[in-house]
Structure formats: structure tokens, C-alpha cells
Amino acid sequence: DIKDLSKQKGKEYRLDHIIPIINEKVCGLNVPWNLQILTKEENSYKSNRFDGTTDNNSWKKDLYTKKSKNNNL
């Protein structure tokens, strides 16, 4: 359960659709293989982004590059 995971880890987690349900280019499905658990921060950043791939991970690189740059300031 996501609530239990959030309590155990001490940060909020959210259930996310890998391929978004709402996007102008694609409509993902509400099926187990299209779901992933993300932190609240990751889920907010990802929003309904879709990069055209089945794993849809390009947003992670963008997020962690920005975080790295901010930590180096």
C-alpha cells in the first residue's frame, strides 16, 4: 500500500501511469504494467509528460539534472 510505503520511507509516494492517461499524443491504460510508484516530487514533475517510448523515462534525466545543477550552486 502506498500509504504504508510513505510512512516507512518518511516521504510521500504516488501511483503514476507510465504512459499518461491524458496526453494529446497518447492515451495510456489503467492496467498494472502501466503503473509505477513515484515520490510526490517525481510525480509532480513528470505530470503527463510522454517521450514516445514505452518506459517514458526521459523526464527522470531532466529532473535529476536540474537537481544536480541546483545542488552545485
PDB file of N, CA and C in Angstrom:
ATOM      1  N   ASP A   1       0.841  -1.178   0.000  1.00  0.00           N
ATOM      2  CA  ASP A   1       0.000   0.000   0.000  1.00  0.00           C
ATOM      3  C   ASP A   1       0.888   1.244   0.000  1.00  0.00           C
ATOM      4  N   ILE A   2       0.529   2.226  -0.786  1.00  0.00           N
ATOM      5  CA  ILE A   2       1.344   3.434  -0.936  1.00  0.00           C
ATOM      6  C   ILE A   2       1.392   4.229   0.370  1.00  0.00           C
ATOM      7  N   LYS A   3       0.320   4.257   1.120  1.00  0.00           N
ATOM      8  CA  LYS A   3       0.319   4.973   2.401  1.00  0.00           C
ATOM      9  C   LYS A   3       1.323   4.347   3.365  1.00  0.00           C
ATOM     10  N   ASP A   4       1.373   3.015   3.396  1.00  0.00           N
ATOM     11  CA  ASP A   4       2.337   2.332   4.262  1.00  0.00           C
ATOM     12  C   ASP A   4       3.768   2.616   3.816  1.00  0.00           C
ATOM     13  N   LEU A   5       4.008   2.590   2.510  1.00  0.00           N
ATOM     14  CA  LEU A   5       5.337   2.886   1.974  1.00  0.00           C
ATOM     15  C   LEU A   5       5.755   4.302   2.365  1.00  0.00           C
ATOM     16  N   SER A   6       4.836   5.244   2.254  1.00  0.00           N
ATOM     17  CA  SER A   6       5.120   6.634   2.619  1.00  0.00           C
ATOM     18  C   SER A   6       5.503   6.738   4.097  1.00  0.00           C
ATOM     19  N   LYS A   7       4.791   6.030   4.953  1.00  0.00           N
ATOM     20  CA  LYS A   7       5.107   6.045   6.391  1.00  0.00           C
ATOM     21  C   LYS A   7       6.469   5.422   6.653  1.00  0.00           C
ATOM     22  N   GLN A   8       6.761   4.290   5.993  1.00  0.00           N
ATOM     23  CA  GLN A   8       8.031   3.591   6.201  1.00  0.00           C
ATOM     24  C   GLN A   8       9.224   4.424   5.738  1.00  0.00           C
ATOM     25  N   LYS A   9       9.082   5.071   4.598  1.00  0.00           N
ATOM     26  CA  LYS A   9      10.193   5.814   3.996  1.00  0.00           C
ATOM     27  C   LYS A   9      10.283   7.262   4.463  1.00  0.00           C
ATOM     28  N   GLY A  10       9.222   7.770   5.065  1.00  0.00           N
ATOM     29  CA  GLY A  10       9.235   9.142   5.543  1.00  0.00           C
ATOM     30  C   GLY A  10       9.092  10.192   4.451  1.00  0.00           C
ATOM     31  N   LYS A  11       8.558   9.788   3.308  1.00  0.00           N
ATOM     32  CA  LYS A  11       8.242  10.734   2.240  1.00  0.00           C
ATOM     33  C   LYS A  11       7.022  10.235   1.503  1.00  0.00           C
ATOM     34  N   GLU A  12       6.322  11.162   0.844  1.00  0.00           N
ATOM     35  CA  GLU A  12       5.087  10.789   0.156  1.00  0.00           C
ATOM     36  C   GLU A  12       5.368  10.121  -1.186  1.00  0.00           C
ATOM     37  N   TYR A  13       4.622   9.064  -1.458  1.00  0.00           N
ATOM     38  CA  TYR A  13       4.685   8.363  -2.732  1.00  0.00           C
ATOM     39  C   TYR A  13       3.329   8.424  -3.411  1.00  0.00           C
ATOM     40  N   ARG A  14       3.348   8.331  -4.739  1.00  0.00           N
ATOM     41  CA  ARG A  14       2.120   8.378  -5.540  1.00  0.00           C
ATOM     42  C   ARG A  14       2.146   7.261  -6.581  1.00  0.00           C
ATOM     43  N   LEU A  15       0.972   6.788  -6.954  1.00  0.00           N
ATOM     44  CA  LEU A  15       0.823   5.833  -8.038  1.00  0.00           C
ATOM     45  C   LEU A  15       0.701   6.619  -9.337  1.00  0.00           C
ATOM     46  N   ASP A  16       1.506   6.285 -10.326  1.00  0.00           N
ATOM     47  CA  ASP A  16       1.572   7.048 -11.570  1.00  0.00           C
ATOM     48  C   ASP A  16       1.383   6.129 -12.765  1.00  0.00           C
ATOM     49  N   HIS A  17       0.790   6.669 -13.811  1.00  0.00           N
ATOM     50  CA  HIS A  17       0.685   5.949 -15.085  1.00  0.00           C
ATOM     51  C   HIS A  17       1.942   6.242 -15.896  1.00  0.00           C
ATOM     52  N   ILE A  18       2.690   5.212 -16.275  1.00  0.00           N
ATOM     53  CA  ILE A  18       3.917   5.382 -17.054  1.00  0.00           C
ATOM     54  C   ILE A  18       3.593   6.098 -18.355  1.00  0.00           C
ATOM     55  N   ILE A  19       2.649   5.558 -19.098  1.00  0.00           N
ATOM     56  CA  ILE A  19       2.127   6.248 -20.277  1.00  0.00           C
ATOM     57  C   ILE A  19       0.852   6.944 -19.812  1.00  0.00           C
ATOM     58  N   PRO A  20       0.848   8.277 -19.846  1.00  0.00           N
ATOM     59  CA  PRO A  20      -0.246   9.041 -19.239  1.00  0.00           C
ATOM     60  C   PRO A  20      -1.630   8.696 -19.786  1.00  0.00           C
ATOM     61  N   ILE A  21      -2.594   8.801 -18.908  1.00  0.00           N
ATOM     62  CA  ILE A  21      -3.994   8.630 -19.302  1.00  0.00           C
ATOM     63  C   ILE A  21      -4.431   9.824 -20.158  1.00  0.00           C
ATOM     64  N   ILE A  22      -3.968  11.025 -19.784  1.00  0.00           N
ATOM     65  CA  ILE A  22      -4.336  12.248 -20.504  1.00  0.00           C
ATOM     66  C   ILE A  22      -3.095  12.867 -21.119  1.00  0.00           C
ATOM     67  N   ASN A  23      -3.034  12.850 -22.455  1.00  0.00           N
ATOM     68  CA  ASN A  23      -1.931  13.441 -23.206  1.00  0.00           C
ATOM     69  C   ASN A  23      -2.437  13.649 -24.627  1.00  0.00           C
ATOM     70  N   GLU A  24      -2.003  14.724 -25.274  1.00  0.00           N
ATOM     71  CA  GLU A  24      -2.518  14.997 -26.623  1.00  0.00           C
ATOM     72  C   GLU A  24      -2.046  13.977 -27.655  1.00  0.00           C
ATOM     73  N   LYS A  25      -0.954  13.233 -27.374  1.00  0.00           N
ATOM     74  CA  LYS A  25      -0.417  12.276 -28.342  1.00  0.00           C
ATOM     75  C   LYS A  25      -0.794  10.823 -28.074  1.00  0.00           C
ATOM     76  N   VAL A  26      -1.180  10.529 -26.838  1.00  0.00           N
ATOM     77  CA  VAL A  26      -1.380   9.128 -26.458  1.00  0.00           C
ATOM     78  C   VAL A  26      -2.376   9.043 -25.304  1.00  0.00           C
ATOM     79  N   CYS A  27      -2.978   7.881 -25.152  1.00  0.00           N
ATOM     80  CA  CYS A  27      -3.846   7.626 -24.010  1.00  0.00           C
ATOM     81  C   CYS A  27      -3.444   6.282 -23.411  1.00  0.00           C
ATOM     82  N   GLY A  28      -2.800   6.330 -22.246  1.00  0.00           N
ATOM     83  CA  GLY A  28      -2.366   5.105 -21.587  1.00  0.00           C
ATOM     84  C   GLY A  28      -3.538   4.369 -20.969  1.00  0.00           C
ATOM     85  N   LEU A  29      -3.285   3.155 -20.547  1.00  0.00           N
ATOM     86  CA  LEU A  29      -4.322   2.314 -19.962  1.00  0.00           C
ATOM     87  C   LEU A  29      -4.161   2.225 -18.447  1.00  0.00           C
ATOM     88  N   ASN A  30      -5.253   1.956 -17.782  1.00  0.00           N
ATOM     89  CA  ASN A  30      -5.240   1.764 -16.345  1.00  0.00           C
ATOM     90  C   ASN A  30      -5.059   0.268 -16.052  1.00  0.00           C
ATOM     91  N   VAL A  31      -3.847  -0.230 -16.342  1.00  0.00           N
ATOM     92  CA  VAL A  31      -3.507  -1.638 -16.171  1.00  0.00           C
ATOM     93  C   VAL A  31      -2.208  -1.739 -15.364  1.00  0.00           C
ATOM     94  N   PRO A  32      -1.983  -2.857 -14.660  1.00  0.00           N
ATOM     95  CA  PRO A  32      -0.810  -2.971 -13.787  1.00  0.00           C
ATOM     96  C   PRO A  32       0.531  -2.666 -14.461  1.00  0.00           C
ATOM     97  N   TRP A  33       0.720  -3.080 -15.704  1.00  0.00           N
ATOM     98  CA  TRP A  33       2.017  -2.865 -16.362  1.00  0.00           C
ATOM     99  C   TRP A  33       2.216  -1.421 -16.828  1.00  0.00           C
ATOM    100  N   ASN A  34       1.223  -0.578 -16.640  1.00  0.00           N
ATOM    101  CA  ASN A  34       1.366   0.842 -16.961  1.00  0.00           C
ATOM    102  C   ASN A  34       1.407   1.696 -15.679  1.00  0.00           C
ATOM    103  N   LEU A  35       1.667   1.064 -14.550  1.00  0.00           N
ATOM    104  CA  LEU A  35       1.695   1.782 -13.284  1.00  0.00           C
ATOM    105  C   LEU A  35       3.081   1.706 -12.658  1.00  0.00           C
ATOM    106  N   GLN A  36       3.443   2.784 -11.963  1.00  0.00           N
ATOM    107  CA  GLN A  36       4.700   2.814 -11.230  1.00  0.00           C
ATOM    108  C   GLN A  36       4.504   3.662  -9.976  1.00  0.00           C
ATOM    109  N   ILE A  37       5.362   3.427  -8.994  1.00  0.00           N
ATOM    110  CA  ILE A  37       5.312   4.220  -7.771  1.00  0.00           C
ATOM    111  C   ILE A  37       6.424   5.251  -7.846  1.00  0.00           C
ATOM    112  N   LEU A  38       6.036   6.524  -7.683  1.00  0.00           N
ATOM    113  CA  LEU A  38       6.985   7.632  -7.706  1.00  0.00           C
ATOM    114  C   LEU A  38       6.846   8.434  -6.425  1.00  0.00           C
ATOM    115  N   THR A  39       7.889   9.179  -6.088  1.00  0.00           N
ATOM    116  CA  THR A  39       7.742  10.112  -4.981  1.00  0.00           C
ATOM    117  C   THR A  39       6.789  11.214  -5.420  1.00  0.00           C
ATOM    118  N   LYS A  40       6.261  11.926  -4.455  1.00  0.00           N
ATOM    119  CA  LYS A  40       5.352  13.034  -4.772  1.00  0.00           C
ATOM    120  C   LYS A  40       6.055  14.045  -5.674  1.00  0.00           C
ATOM    121  N   GLU A  41       7.332  14.344  -5.373  1.00  0.00           N
ATOM    122  CA  GLU A  41       8.106  15.292  -6.182  1.00  0.00           C
ATOM    123  C   GLU A  41       8.266  14.794  -7.624  1.00  0.00           C
ATOM    124  N   GLU A  42       8.634  13.522  -7.791  1.00  0.00           N
ATOM    125  CA  GLU A  42       8.785  12.963  -9.134  1.00  0.00           C
ATOM    126  C   GLU A  42       7.471  13.003  -9.897  1.00  0.00           C
ATOM    127  N   ASN A  43       6.388  12.620  -9.238  1.00  0.00           N
ATOM    128  CA  ASN A  43       5.088  12.590  -9.898  1.00  0.00           C
ATOM    129  C   ASN A  43       4.642  13.991 -10.324  1.00  0.00           C
ATOM    130  N   SER A  44       4.888  14.976  -9.485  1.00  0.00           N
ATOM    131  CA  SER A  44       4.533  16.360  -9.838  1.00  0.00           C
ATOM    132  C   SER A  44       5.342  16.838 -11.035  1.00  0.00           C
ATOM    133  N   TYR A  45       6.632  16.498 -11.051  1.00  0.00           N
ATOM    134  CA  TYR A  45       7.487  16.924 -12.160  1.00  0.00           C
ATOM    135  C   TYR A  45       7.087  16.218 -13.455  1.00  0.00           C
ATOM    136  N   LYS A  46       6.861  14.906 -13.378  1.00  0.00           N
ATOM    137  CA  LYS A  46       6.511  14.138 -14.577  1.00  0.00           C
ATOM    138  C   LYS A  46       5.198  14.616 -15.169  1.00  0.00           C
ATOM    139  N   SER A  47       4.208  14.856 -14.308  1.00  0.00           N
ATOM    140  CA  SER A  47       2.890  15.287 -14.748  1.00  0.00           C
ATOM    141  C   SER A  47       2.384  14.336 -15.831  1.00  0.00           C
ATOM    142  N   ASN A  48       1.989  14.839 -16.997  1.00  0.00           N
ATOM    143  CA  ASN A  48       1.502  13.953 -18.067  1.00  0.00           C
ATOM    144  C   ASN A  48       2.486  13.910 -19.231  1.00  0.00           C
ATOM    145  N   ARG A  49       3.784  14.078 -18.919  1.00  0.00           N
ATOM    146  CA  ARG A  49       4.814  14.020 -19.975  1.00  0.00           C
ATOM    147  C   ARG A  49       4.855  12.641 -20.630  1.00  0.00           C
ATOM    148  N   PHE A  50       5.131  12.649 -21.919  1.00  0.00           N
ATOM    149  CA  PHE A  50       5.298  11.401 -22.656  1.00  0.00           C
ATOM    150  C   PHE A  50       6.353  11.613 -23.718  1.00  0.00           C
ATOM    151  N   ASP A  51       7.407  10.768 -23.708  1.00  0.00           N
ATOM    152  CA  ASP A  51       8.530  10.938 -24.643  1.00  0.00           C
ATOM    153  C   ASP A  51       8.464  10.014 -25.855  1.00  0.00           C
ATOM    154  N   GLY A  52       7.379   9.267 -25.994  1.00  0.00           N
ATOM    155  CA  GLY A  52       7.231   8.402 -27.159  1.00  0.00           C
ATOM    156  C   GLY A  52       7.788   7.001 -26.972  1.00  0.00           C
ATOM    157  N   THR A  53       8.368   6.707 -25.806  1.00  0.00           N
ATOM    158  CA  THR A  53       8.911   5.372 -25.547  1.00  0.00           C
ATOM    159  C   THR A  53       8.015   4.624 -24.565  1.00  0.00           C
ATOM    160  N   THR A  54       8.137   3.303 -24.540  1.00  0.00           N
ATOM    161  CA  THR A  54       7.292   2.518 -23.640  1.00  0.00           C
ATOM    162  C   THR A  54       7.680   2.680 -22.179  1.00  0.00           C
ATOM    163  N   ASP A  55       8.948   3.013 -21.901  1.00  0.00           N
ATOM    164  CA  ASP A  55       9.319   3.224 -20.496  1.00  0.00           C
ATOM    165  C   ASP A  55       9.161   4.679 -20.067  1.00  0.00           C
ATOM    166  N   ASN A  56       9.096   5.604 -21.014  1.00  0.00           N
ATOM    167  CA  ASN A  56       8.794   7.012 -20.756  1.00  0.00           C
ATOM    168  C   ASN A  56       9.640   7.583 -19.614  1.00  0.00           C
ATOM    169  N   ASN A  57      10.967   7.406 -19.685  1.00  0.00           N
ATOM    170  CA  ASN A  57      11.857   7.810 -18.601  1.00  0.00           C
ATOM    171  C   ASN A  57      12.624   9.094 -18.822  1.00  0.00           C
ATOM    172  N   SER A  58      12.480   9.773 -19.929  1.00  0.00           N
ATOM    173  CA  SER A  58      13.305  10.952 -20.198  1.00  0.00           C
ATOM    174  C   SER A  58      13.093  12.052 -19.161  1.00  0.00           C
ATOM    175  N   TRP A  59      11.920  12.134 -18.577  1.00  0.00           N
ATOM    176  CA  TRP A  59      11.651  13.149 -17.557  1.00  0.00           C
ATOM    177  C   TRP A  59      12.571  12.984 -16.356  1.00  0.00           C
ATOM    178  N   LYS A  60      12.968  11.721 -16.028  1.00  0.00           N
ATOM    179  CA  LYS A  60      13.848  11.485 -14.878  1.00  0.00           C
ATOM    180  C   LYS A  60      15.201  12.148 -15.079  1.00  0.00           C
ATOM    181  N   LYS A  61      15.737  12.010 -16.275  1.00  0.00           N
ATOM    182  CA  LYS A  61      17.026  12.636 -16.578  1.00  0.00           C
ATOM    183  C   LYS A  61      16.912  14.153 -16.414  1.00  0.00           C
ATOM    184  N   ASP A  62      15.850  14.726 -16.932  1.00  0.00           N
ATOM    185  CA  ASP A  62      15.643  16.173 -16.812  1.00  0.00           C
ATOM    186  C   ASP A  62      15.551  16.599 -15.348  1.00  0.00           C
ATOM    187  N   LEU A  63      14.759  15.879 -14.558  1.00  0.00           N
ATOM    188  CA  LEU A  63      14.567  16.225 -13.153  1.00  0.00           C
ATOM    189  C   LEU A  63      15.880  16.144 -12.380  1.00  0.00           C
ATOM    190  N   TYR A  64      16.611  15.046 -12.532  1.00  0.00           N
ATOM    191  CA  TYR A  64      17.814  14.862 -11.734  1.00  0.00           C
ATOM    192  C   TYR A  64      18.982  15.713 -12.235  1.00  0.00           C
ATOM    193  N   THR A  65      18.966  16.095 -13.499  1.00  0.00           N
ATOM    194  CA  THR A  65      19.952  17.056 -14.000  1.00  0.00           C
ATOM    195  C   THR A  65      19.703  18.410 -13.361  1.00  0.00           C
ATOM    196  N   LYS A  66      18.449  18.832 -13.286  1.00  0.00           N
ATOM    197  CA  LYS A  66      18.105  20.107 -12.651  1.00  0.00           C
ATOM    198  C   LYS A  66      18.471  20.095 -11.176  1.00  0.00           C
ATOM    199  N   LYS A  67      18.179  18.990 -10.484  1.00  0.00           N
ATOM    200  CA  LYS A  67      18.503  18.897  -9.065  1.00  0.00           C
ATOM    201  C   LYS A  67      20.007  18.974  -8.850  1.00  0.00           C
ATOM    202  N   SER A  68      20.762  18.285  -9.715  1.00  0.00           N
ATOM    203  CA  SER A  68      22.217  18.292  -9.605  1.00  0.00           C
ATOM    204  C   SER A  68      22.775  19.706  -9.809  1.00  0.00           C
ATOM    205  N   LYS A  69      22.256  20.394 -10.799  1.00  0.00           N
ATOM    206  CA  LYS A  69      22.707  21.766 -11.061  1.00  0.00           C
ATOM    207  C   LYS A  69      22.392  22.681  -9.882  1.00  0.00           C
ATOM    208  N   ASN A  70      21.214  22.534  -9.289  1.00  0.00           N
ATOM    209  CA  ASN A  70      20.830  23.357  -8.153  1.00  0.00           C
ATOM    210  C   ASN A  70      21.688  23.071  -6.934  1.00  0.00           C
ATOM    211  N   ASN A  71      22.128  21.830  -6.759  1.00  0.00           N
ATOM    212  CA  ASN A  71      22.983  21.479  -5.624  1.00  0.00           C
ATOM    213  C   ASN A  71      24.398  22.021  -5.782  1.00  0.00           C
ATOM    214  N   ASN A  72      24.806  22.281  -7.010  1.00  0.00           N
ATOM    215  CA  ASN A  72      26.147  22.798  -7.269  1.00  0.00           C
ATOM    216  C   ASN A  72      26.239  24.311  -7.205  1.00  0.00           C
ATOM    217  N   LEU A  73      25.120  24.996  -7.003  1.00  0.00           N
ATOM    218  CA  LEU A  73      25.129  26.458  -6.920  1.00  0.00           C
ATOM    219  C   LEU A  73      25.595  26.955  -5.581  1.00  0.00           C
TER     220      LEU A  73
END
